[in-house]
Coordinates of C-alpha atoms in Angstrom, one line a residue:
M1 CA -111.3 90.9 -189.3
G2 CA -110.5 90.6 -185.4
M3 CA -106.8 90.6 -184.3
T4 CA -105.4 87.6 -182.0
E5 CA -103.8 88.2 -178.7
P6 CA -99.7 87.7 -178.7
G7 CA -98.8 84.2 -177.2
T8 CA -102.4 82.6 -178.3
H9 CA -102.4 80.0 -181.1
T10 CA -105.4 79.3 -183.3
P11 CA -105.5 75.7 -184.6
H12 CA -105.8 75.0 -187.8
T13 CA -108.6 72.9 -189.0
G14 CA -108.3 70.9 -192.3
P15 CA -110.8 70.1 -194.7
H16 CA -111.7 66.7 -192.6
D17 CA -111.7 67.9 -189.3
G18 CA -114.8 67.9 -187.3
P19 CA -116.9 70.9 -186.4
H20 CA -114.9 71.4 -183.3
G21 CA -111.6 70.8 -184.8
A22 CA -111.0 67.0 -183.9
P23 CA -110.1 64.3 -186.4
D24 CA -112.8 62.2 -187.3
S25 CA -112.8 58.3 -187.0
G26 CA -111.6 57.5 -190.4
Q27 CA -108.3 59.2 -189.8
V28 CA -107.8 58.2 -186.7
L29 CA -107.6 54.5 -187.9
V30 CA -105.3 55.3 -190.8
A31 CA -102.8 56.8 -188.4
S32 CA -103.1 53.9 -185.9
S33 CA -102.3 51.2 -188.5
D34 CA -98.8 52.4 -189.5
H35 CA -97.4 53.3 -186.0
W36 CA -94.7 50.6 -186.4
L37 CA -93.0 52.9 -188.8
D38 CA -92.2 55.1 -185.8
D39 CA -88.7 55.2 -184.7
V40 CA -88.2 53.0 -181.0
T41 CA -86.5 55.3 -178.1
A42 CA -85.2 54.0 -174.9
P43 CA -87.6 54.0 -172.1
A44 CA -87.1 57.1 -170.1
N45 CA -86.1 54.9 -167.2
P46 CA -85.0 51.4 -168.1
A47 CA -85.7 48.5 -165.9
Q48 CA -82.0 47.3 -165.8
S49 CA -78.6 49.6 -165.6
R50 CA -76.6 50.1 -168.6
A51 CA -73.6 48.3 -166.5
T52 CA -75.6 45.3 -166.4
L53 CA -76.7 45.6 -170.0
L54 CA -73.2 45.5 -170.8
A55 CA -72.0 42.9 -168.8
M56 CA -75.0 40.7 -170.3
S57 CA -74.1 41.4 -173.8
T58 CA -70.5 40.8 -173.1
F59 CA -70.9 37.2 -171.4
A60 CA -73.8 36.4 -173.0
G61 CA -72.0 34.0 -175.4
P62 CA -69.5 32.3 -173.2
S63 CA -72.3 31.7 -170.6
R64 CA -74.2 29.9 -173.4
L65 CA -70.9 28.1 -174.5
L66 CA -70.6 27.0 -170.6
R67 CA -74.0 25.8 -170.6
R68 CA -73.4 23.8 -173.6
V69 CA -70.3 22.5 -172.4
L70 CA -71.8 21.4 -169.1
A71 CA -74.6 20.1 -171.0
F72 CA -72.3 17.8 -172.9
V73 CA -70.4 16.7 -169.9
T74 CA -73.4 15.5 -168.2
T75 CA -73.9 13.1 -171.3
T76 CA -72.3 9.7 -171.1
P77 CA -70.0 10.9 -174.2
G78 CA -69.2 13.9 -172.2
K79 CA -68.0 11.7 -169.2
L80 CA -66.0 9.8 -171.1
F81 CA -64.1 12.4 -172.9
T82 CA -63.7 14.4 -169.6
V83 CA -62.0 11.5 -167.9
T84 CA -59.6 11.0 -170.6
V85 CA -59.1 14.4 -170.9
I86 CA -58.1 14.5 -166.9
L87 CA -56.1 11.4 -167.2
T88 CA -54.1 12.9 -170.1
L89 CA -53.2 16.0 -167.9
A90 CA -52.6 13.7 -164.6
I91 CA -50.4 11.5 -166.7
A92 CA -48.3 14.5 -168.4
A93 CA -47.8 16.5 -165.2
A94 CA -46.5 13.6 -163.6
G95 CA -44.4 12.3 -166.4
M96 CA -43.0 15.9 -167.2
S97 CA -42.1 16.4 -163.6
M98 CA -40.3 13.4 -163.3
S99 CA -38.4 13.9 -166.7
N100 CA -37.7 17.5 -165.5
S101 CA -36.4 16.2 -162.2
S102 CA -34.4 13.6 -163.7
A103 CA -32.6 16.2 -166.1
Q104 CA -31.7 18.4 -163.6
R105 CA -30.0 15.8 -161.1
Q106 CA -28.3 14.2 -163.8
R107 CA -26.9 18.1 -164.8
D108 CA -26.1 19.0 -161.0
L109 CA -24.2 15.2 -160.7
D110 CA -22.3 16.3 -163.7
V111 CA -21.2 19.3 -161.7
L112 CA -20.4 17.6 -158.8
L113 CA -18.0 15.5 -160.9
N114 CA -16.3 17.8 -163.1
V115 CA -16.7 21.3 -161.2
T116 CA -17.3 20.9 -157.2
E117 CA -15.3 17.6 -156.6
P118 CA -12.2 18.9 -158.6
M119 CA -12.4 22.1 -156.7
S120 CA -12.2 20.3 -153.3
N121 CA -9.4 18.4 -154.9
S122 CA -7.4 21.6 -155.6
A123 CA -7.9 22.8 -152.1
H124 CA -6.7 19.4 -150.8
N125 CA -3.6 20.0 -153.1
L126 CA -3.0 23.5 -151.8
Y127 CA -3.1 22.3 -148.7
T128 CA -0.5 19.5 -148.9
S129 CA 1.6 21.2 -151.2
L130 CA 2.2 24.2 -148.8
S131 CA 2.9 22.0 -146.0
L132 CA 5.4 20.1 -148.1
A133 CA 7.1 23.0 -149.5
D134 CA 7.9 24.1 -145.8
T135 CA 9.3 20.7 -145.0
L136 CA 11.4 20.9 -147.9
A137 CA 12.4 24.5 -147.1
T138 CA 13.5 23.4 -143.7
T139 CA 15.4 20.2 -144.8
G140 CA 16.9 22.1 -147.3
F141 CA 18.4 24.5 -144.7
V142 CA 19.6 22.0 -142.3
Q143 CA 21.8 20.3 -144.9
A144 CA 25.6 21.0 -145.1
G145 CA 27.1 23.4 -147.1
V146 CA 24.6 24.2 -150.4
E147 CA 21.3 22.9 -150.5
T148 CA 20.9 19.8 -152.9
E149 CA 19.5 20.8 -156.5
S150 CA 17.0 17.9 -155.8
N151 CA 15.6 19.3 -152.8
Q152 CA 15.5 22.9 -154.0
R153 CA 13.8 21.6 -157.4
S154 CA 11.3 19.7 -155.4
Y155 CA 10.6 22.7 -152.9
Y156 CA 9.8 25.1 -156.0
E157 CA 7.6 22.4 -157.7
A158 CA 5.6 22.4 -154.3
V159 CA 5.3 26.2 -154.3
D160 CA 4.1 25.9 -158.2
R161 CA 1.5 23.5 -157.4
A162 CA 0.2 25.5 -154.5
A163 CA 0.0 28.3 -156.6
S164 CA -1.7 26.6 -159.3
A165 CA -4.0 24.8 -156.7
A166 CA -5.0 28.3 -154.9
T167 CA -6.7 29.4 -158.3
E168 CA -8.2 26.2 -159.3
S169 CA -10.0 26.3 -156.0
V170 CA -12.2 29.1 -156.9
L171 CA -12.9 28.1 -160.2
G172 CA -16.5 26.5 -159.3
T173 CA -17.3 29.2 -156.7
Q174 CA -20.4 30.9 -156.6
A175 CA -21.7 34.2 -154.8
S176 CA -22.5 32.1 -151.9
D177 CA -18.9 31.2 -151.5
Q178 CA -17.5 34.3 -150.2
R179 CA -15.5 32.7 -147.5
I180 CA -13.7 30.5 -150.0
R181 CA -12.9 33.4 -152.1
N182 CA -11.4 35.3 -149.0
L183 CA -9.2 32.4 -148.0
V184 CA -7.9 31.5 -151.5
G185 CA -6.9 35.6 -151.7
F186 CA -5.3 35.6 -148.1
I187 CA -3.0 32.5 -149.2
Q188 CA -2.3 34.1 -152.4
R189 CA -1.2 37.2 -150.8
Q190 CA 0.9 35.6 -148.0
L191 CA 2.7 33.1 -150.1
P192 CA 5.1 35.6 -151.7
V193 CA 5.7 36.8 -148.1
Y194 CA 6.8 33.3 -147.4
T195 CA 8.9 32.3 -150.2
G196 CA 10.7 35.8 -149.9
M197 CA 11.6 35.0 -146.0
V198 CA 12.7 31.6 -147.5
E199 CA 15.2 33.0 -149.9
S200 CA 16.3 35.6 -147.4
A201 CA 17.0 32.4 -145.0
R202 CA 18.7 30.9 -147.9
V203 CA 20.8 33.9 -148.8
N204 CA 22.1 34.6 -145.2
H205 CA 22.8 30.6 -144.8
R206 CA 24.9 30.7 -147.5
G207 CA 26.7 33.7 -146.3
G208 CA 26.9 32.4 -142.6
N209 CA 25.0 35.3 -141.2
A210 CA 23.4 33.7 -138.0
V211 CA 20.3 35.7 -139.1
A212 CA 19.6 33.0 -141.6
V213 CA 17.8 30.9 -138.8
A214 CA 15.5 33.9 -137.6
Y215 CA 14.4 34.2 -141.1
M216 CA 13.9 30.3 -141.4
S217 CA 12.0 30.2 -138.0
N218 CA 9.5 33.2 -139.0
A219 CA 9.1 31.8 -142.3
S220 CA 8.1 28.5 -141.0
A221 CA 5.8 30.3 -138.2
L222 CA 3.8 32.1 -140.9
M223 CA 3.5 28.9 -142.5
R224 CA 2.1 27.1 -139.7
E225 CA 0.3 29.5 -137.8
D226 CA -1.4 31.6 -140.8
I227 CA -1.1 30.2 -144.1
L228 CA -1.9 26.4 -143.1
P229 CA -4.5 27.0 -141.2
A230 CA -6.3 29.0 -143.8
A231 CA -5.7 26.4 -146.1
A232 CA -6.9 23.7 -143.8
E233 CA -10.5 25.7 -143.3
L234 CA -10.2 26.2 -147.2
F235 CA -10.0 22.3 -147.4
R236 CA -13.1 21.8 -145.0
L237 CA -15.3 24.1 -146.5
T238 CA -14.9 22.6 -150.2
S239 CA -15.0 19.0 -148.8
A240 CA -18.3 19.9 -147.0
K241 CA -19.5 21.2 -149.9
V242 CA -18.7 18.2 -151.8
N243 CA -20.7 16.1 -149.3
E244 CA -23.5 18.4 -148.7
E245 CA -24.4 18.2 -152.8
H246 CA -23.4 14.4 -153.1
E247 CA -25.9 13.8 -150.4
A248 CA -28.7 16.0 -151.9
L249 CA -28.5 14.3 -155.1
T250 CA -28.4 10.6 -154.2
K251 CA -31.8 10.9 -151.7
P252 CA -34.7 9.4 -153.4
Q253 CA -37.1 11.9 -155.8
W254 CA -40.0 11.1 -153.4
V255 CA -42.2 14.3 -154.9
P256 CA -41.9 13.2 -158.7
L257 CA -42.4 9.5 -157.8
S258 CA -45.4 10.3 -155.8
G259 CA -46.8 12.1 -158.9
L260 CA -46.1 9.1 -161.2
L261 CA -47.9 6.8 -158.3
A262 CA -50.6 9.1 -158.4
A263 CA -51.0 8.8 -162.0
V264 CA -51.1 5.1 -161.7
L265 CA -53.9 5.2 -159.1
F266 CA -56.1 7.6 -161.5
L267 CA -55.4 5.0 -164.4
L268 CA -56.9 2.4 -162.3
L269 CA -59.8 4.2 -160.8
A270 CA -60.5 5.4 -164.4
Q271 CA -60.6 1.7 -165.4
W272 CA -62.9 0.7 -162.4
W273 CA -65.5 3.7 -163.2
L274 CA -65.2 2.6 -166.9
F275 CA -65.8 -1.1 -165.9
R276 CA -68.9 0.1 -164.3
L277 CA -70.1 2.0 -166.8
T278 CA -69.5 -0.3 -169.9
R279 CA -69.4 -3.6 -168.0
R280 CA -66.4 -4.5 -170.2
R281 CA -63.7 -5.5 -167.4
I282 CA -60.4 -4.5 -169.2
N283 CA -60.0 -1.6 -171.3
R284 CA -56.8 -2.3 -173.3
G285 CA -55.7 1.3 -174.1
F286 CA -56.0 2.0 -170.3
A287 CA -54.5 -0.8 -169.3
A288 CA -51.3 -0.5 -171.8
A289 CA -51.0 3.1 -170.1
T290 CA -50.8 1.8 -166.7
V291 CA -48.0 -0.9 -167.4
F292 CA -46.2 2.4 -169.3
M293 CA -46.5 4.3 -166.2
L294 CA -45.4 1.3 -163.9
V295 CA -42.2 0.8 -166.0
A296 CA -41.4 4.4 -165.7
M297 CA -42.2 4.3 -162.1
A298 CA -40.0 1.3 -161.8
W299 CA -37.2 2.6 -163.6
V300 CA -37.0 5.6 -161.7
A301 CA -37.1 3.5 -158.1
G302 CA -34.6 1.5 -159.7
S303 CA -32.0 4.5 -160.8
N304 CA -32.8 6.1 -157.0
L305 CA -31.8 2.7 -155.3
A306 CA -28.7 2.4 -157.4
S307 CA -27.8 6.0 -157.0
W308 CA -28.5 5.9 -153.1
S309 CA -26.2 2.7 -152.7
A310 CA -23.6 3.9 -155.2
G311 CA -23.4 7.6 -154.0
A312 CA -24.4 7.6 -150.0
R313 CA -23.0 4.0 -149.0
G314 CA -20.1 3.8 -151.2
F315 CA -19.1 7.4 -151.5
E316 CA -19.3 7.8 -147.4
E317 CA -17.0 4.3 -147.2
A318 CA -14.6 5.6 -149.6
S319 CA -14.5 9.4 -148.4
H320 CA -13.4 8.3 -144.9
P321 CA -10.2 6.9 -145.8
W322 CA -9.4 9.8 -147.9
D323 CA -10.2 12.1 -145.0
A324 CA -7.9 10.4 -142.5
L325 CA -5.4 9.7 -145.2
T326 CA -5.4 13.6 -146.0
A327 CA -5.2 14.3 -142.3
S328 CA -2.5 12.0 -141.5
R329 CA -0.1 13.1 -144.6
I330 CA -0.4 16.7 -143.3
E331 CA 0.4 15.8 -139.6
A332 CA 3.5 13.9 -140.6
Q333 CA 4.6 16.6 -142.9
Q334 CA 4.5 19.3 -140.0
A335 CA 5.9 16.6 -137.5
R336 CA 8.6 16.0 -140.4
T337 CA 9.0 20.1 -140.2
E338 CA 9.2 20.1 -136.2
E339 CA 12.1 17.5 -136.5
T340 CA 14.0 19.4 -138.8
L341 CA 13.3 22.7 -137.0
A342 CA 15.0 21.4 -133.9
L343 CA 18.2 20.9 -135.7
V344 CA 17.9 24.8 -136.8
R345 CA 17.3 25.7 -133.5
R346 CA 19.8 23.1 -131.9
Q347 CA 17.2 22.0 -129.7
S348 CA 16.1 18.7 -128.1
R349 CA 13.2 16.6 -129.4
E350 CA 12.1 15.2 -126.2
A351 CA 9.5 17.9 -125.5
S352 CA 7.5 16.9 -128.6
E353 CA 7.9 13.4 -128.6
S354 CA 4.2 12.6 -127.8
N355 CA 3.1 15.0 -130.5
F356 CA 5.3 12.6 -132.9
Q357 CA 3.7 9.2 -131.3
T358 CA 0.3 10.6 -132.0
T359 CA 1.1 11.4 -135.6
V360 CA 2.5 7.9 -135.8
S361 CA -0.7 6.4 -134.5
N362 CA -3.0 8.5 -136.4
I363 CA -1.1 7.6 -139.7
R364 CA -1.6 3.6 -138.7
G365 CA -5.2 4.3 -137.9
A366 CA -5.5 5.8 -141.4
L367 CA -4.0 3.0 -142.9
N368 CA -6.2 0.5 -141.1
D369 CA -9.7 2.5 -142.2
F370 CA -8.1 2.4 -145.6
E371 CA -7.9 -1.5 -145.4
A372 CA -11.1 -2.4 -143.9
S373 CA -13.1 -0.2 -146.3
E374 CA -15.3 -2.3 -147.8
A375 CA -15.7 0.4 -150.6
I376 CA -11.8 0.5 -151.6
N377 CA -11.4 -2.9 -150.3
P378 CA -7.4 -3.5 -151.1
T379 CA -7.6 -7.1 -150.3
R380 CA -8.9 -7.4 -153.8
S381 CA -6.3 -5.3 -155.5
T382 CA -2.9 -6.4 -155.6
Y383 CA -1.8 -2.6 -156.7
R384 CA -3.7 -1.4 -153.3
A385 CA -2.0 -4.3 -150.9
Q386 CA 1.4 -3.5 -152.0
L387 CA 0.7 0.5 -151.5
L388 CA -0.6 -0.4 -148.1
A389 CA 2.3 -2.8 -147.2
D390 CA 4.9 -0.1 -148.6
S391 CA 3.2 2.7 -146.3
R392 CA 3.5 0.7 -143.1
E393 CA 6.8 -0.4 -144.1
S394 CA 7.8 3.2 -144.4
L395 CA 6.1 4.1 -141.3
G396 CA 8.2 1.9 -139.2
D397 CA 11.5 3.2 -141.2
W398 CA 10.6 6.6 -140.1
E399 CA 9.8 5.9 -136.8
Q400 CA 13.1 4.0 -136.1
G401 CA 15.1 6.8 -138.2
H402 CA 13.3 9.3 -135.9
S403 CA 14.5 7.5 -132.7
S404 CA 18.1 7.5 -134.1
L405 CA 17.8 11.5 -134.5
V406 CA 16.4 11.9 -131.4
A407 CA 19.2 10.0 -129.6
A408 CA 21.7 11.9 -131.9
L409 CA 20.7 15.1 -130.8
R410 CA 20.4 13.9 -127.0
E411 CA 24.1 13.0 -127.3
G412 CA 25.2 16.2 -129.0
N413 CA 26.2 14.6 -132.2
Y414 CA 24.8 17.1 -134.6
D415 CA 26.5 15.8 -137.7
R416 CA 25.1 12.3 -137.3
A417 CA 22.0 14.2 -136.7
I418 CA 22.0 16.3 -139.7
H419 CA 22.8 13.0 -141.7
L420 CA 19.6 11.3 -140.4
A421 CA 17.5 14.6 -140.9
A422 CA 18.6 15.2 -144.5
S423 CA 20.3 12.5 -146.4
R424 CA 18.6 9.9 -148.3
T425 CA 21.1 7.8 -148.3
P426 CA 21.6 5.5 -145.3
L427 CA 24.9 4.5 -144.1
P428 CA 25.8 0.8 -144.2
D429 CA 25.2 0.4 -140.8
E430 CA 21.7 1.7 -140.7
P431 CA 18.3 0.6 -142.1
S432 CA 17.1 4.4 -143.1
T433 CA 17.4 7.5 -142.7
S434 CA 14.8 9.8 -141.3
A435 CA 14.8 11.9 -144.3
N436 CA 14.5 8.6 -146.9
A437 CA 12.0 7.0 -144.8
F438 CA 9.3 10.1 -144.4
S439 CA 10.0 10.6 -148.4
N440 CA 9.0 7.0 -149.2
L441 CA 6.3 7.4 -146.6
D442 CA 4.9 10.8 -148.0
V443 CA 5.0 9.4 -151.7
S444 CA 3.0 6.3 -150.4
L445 CA 0.5 8.3 -148.8
A446 CA 0.1 10.4 -151.7
K447 CA -0.7 7.4 -153.8
L448 CA -3.2 6.0 -151.4
I449 CA -5.0 9.2 -151.0
A450 CA -5.2 9.5 -155.2
D451 CA -6.5 6.0 -155.2
S452 CA -9.0 7.0 -152.3
R453 CA -9.8 9.8 -154.5
Q454 CA -10.3 7.6 -157.5
A455 CA -12.5 5.3 -155.8
M456 CA -15.0 8.3 -154.4
R457 CA -15.3 9.6 -157.8
S458 CA -16.3 6.1 -159.2
F459 CA -19.3 6.5 -157.0
I460 CA -19.9 10.0 -158.2
Q461 CA -19.8 8.3 -161.7
D462 CA -22.3 5.5 -160.6
S463 CA -24.7 7.6 -159.6
L464 CA -24.5 9.8 -163.0
S465 CA -24.5 6.4 -165.0
A466 CA -27.6 5.3 -163.0
M467 CA -29.6 8.6 -164.0
T468 CA -28.2 8.6 -167.6
M469 CA -31.3 7.9 -169.8
V470 CA -34.2 8.2 -166.9
S471 CA -35.3 11.4 -168.2
T472 CA -35.8 10.3 -171.7
A473 CA -37.2 6.9 -170.7
V474 CA -39.7 8.6 -168.5
L475 CA -40.7 11.2 -171.0
L476 CA -41.1 8.5 -173.9
L477 CA -43.1 6.2 -171.8
T478 CA -45.3 9.1 -170.7
F479 CA -46.2 10.1 -174.2
G480 CA -46.9 6.4 -174.9
A481 CA -49.3 6.1 -172.1
I482 CA -51.2 9.4 -173.2
I483 CA -51.4 7.6 -176.8
A484 CA -52.6 4.4 -175.2
V485 CA -55.5 6.3 -173.2
W486 CA -56.8 8.4 -176.1
L487 CA -56.5 4.8 -178.1
G488 CA -58.5 2.9 -175.6
I489 CA -61.3 5.6 -175.3
R490 CA -61.5 6.1 -179.2
A491 CA -63.6 2.5 -179.3
R492 CA -66.2 3.4 -176.5
L493 CA -66.7 7.2 -178.0
Q494 CA -67.4 5.4 -181.4
E495 CA -70.5 3.5 -179.7
Y496 CA -72.3 7.0 -179.0
L497 CA -71.7 8.1 -182.9

């Protein structure tokens, strides 16, 4: 037997092999007939990359769905359904935008009425109370002997009101109102210094010490040069805040209104398209939806007009007399302080007579503004007309009493000057003292200011009332319009089912 060399292979010949080791034809036919049982393997070099195959397997389903949707949209029922969905989205967007805008405006007006405006009024009370406290302090200082209990009580009440008003002035502030907080903090720090100086002046005055005049003069200087200017700036800032917020809240809601108008235009275009498609002139559902949206737009436009009329016009007309009266009252109090300080320093008032006459002129102008204001209209109110008459009468009495005071100072009759400046009980031969006339004038001006403020608040309240139920009404009308659109298109869709 021969040996094969290593590495060589001797083919095995079976019983069915041919003479040369090749299978016969019958075996080839049998093997070829079951080739489908072999495992299918991926080609060595696929025609597409794995990323492409993965993308095709991932997006095949959505793409088929998209093709079906597009195919449906091209049909007449698909067009009807698509138009209805577009109208629904347009109406819902317009209605929700207007409803949210109206609700936000109502909340902002409520904040203006109950937070911002009271904060400004507290700043006003702080300003006037500080000025009045200084006036009462100097008035009590020139009184002969011990200061009267009523004057002292009025002084302490004015200081207490100022302290409370300072705290209330920052209750409605925000992070952006840092200047307001700084001013209130400055006033709260300086007010105890002022009251301490006043008490030192009173103690030394009762003891007959001449240094009392210096204490009183320094206290009044601190009030008029430092504290009152800070209070005046605080009052201006808070008043400007009220005016800015009110002006912004009484402007028409142009953007939400344009959304409602666009929804109405879409409805009209849809009805025209539906007429061209179905040859039916009016779709009752679309017509009802159009009516709903027109009612919503008219409701909002009417509330905006009422809010603007009551707010922008009425508030502005009422705020002008309020500002003028407030400024005039402060001027009168400062003039009164100067009047009494002239007695403390034993000075003549001739040098400052022009300032007093300017103050009187400004008060008369403020009273005329109050009378001419159409928003307040005192001619239709007996109470306001009486207040106006009392203020003018008190102003005339103060002017006359001041002239008598200046004449007494010029003559060197300090006893009479002190009586005119401090006593509220006139002598039988004089119509009124300066102190009594100023007290009556200050009370009348305070009542006029309070009445003007009430008029302003009434216009803010009218603006708030105009926005009441607007948000809810627009929301309900929007839902009604959407339901009407679907009910209107339902009959047309059923024609193709």
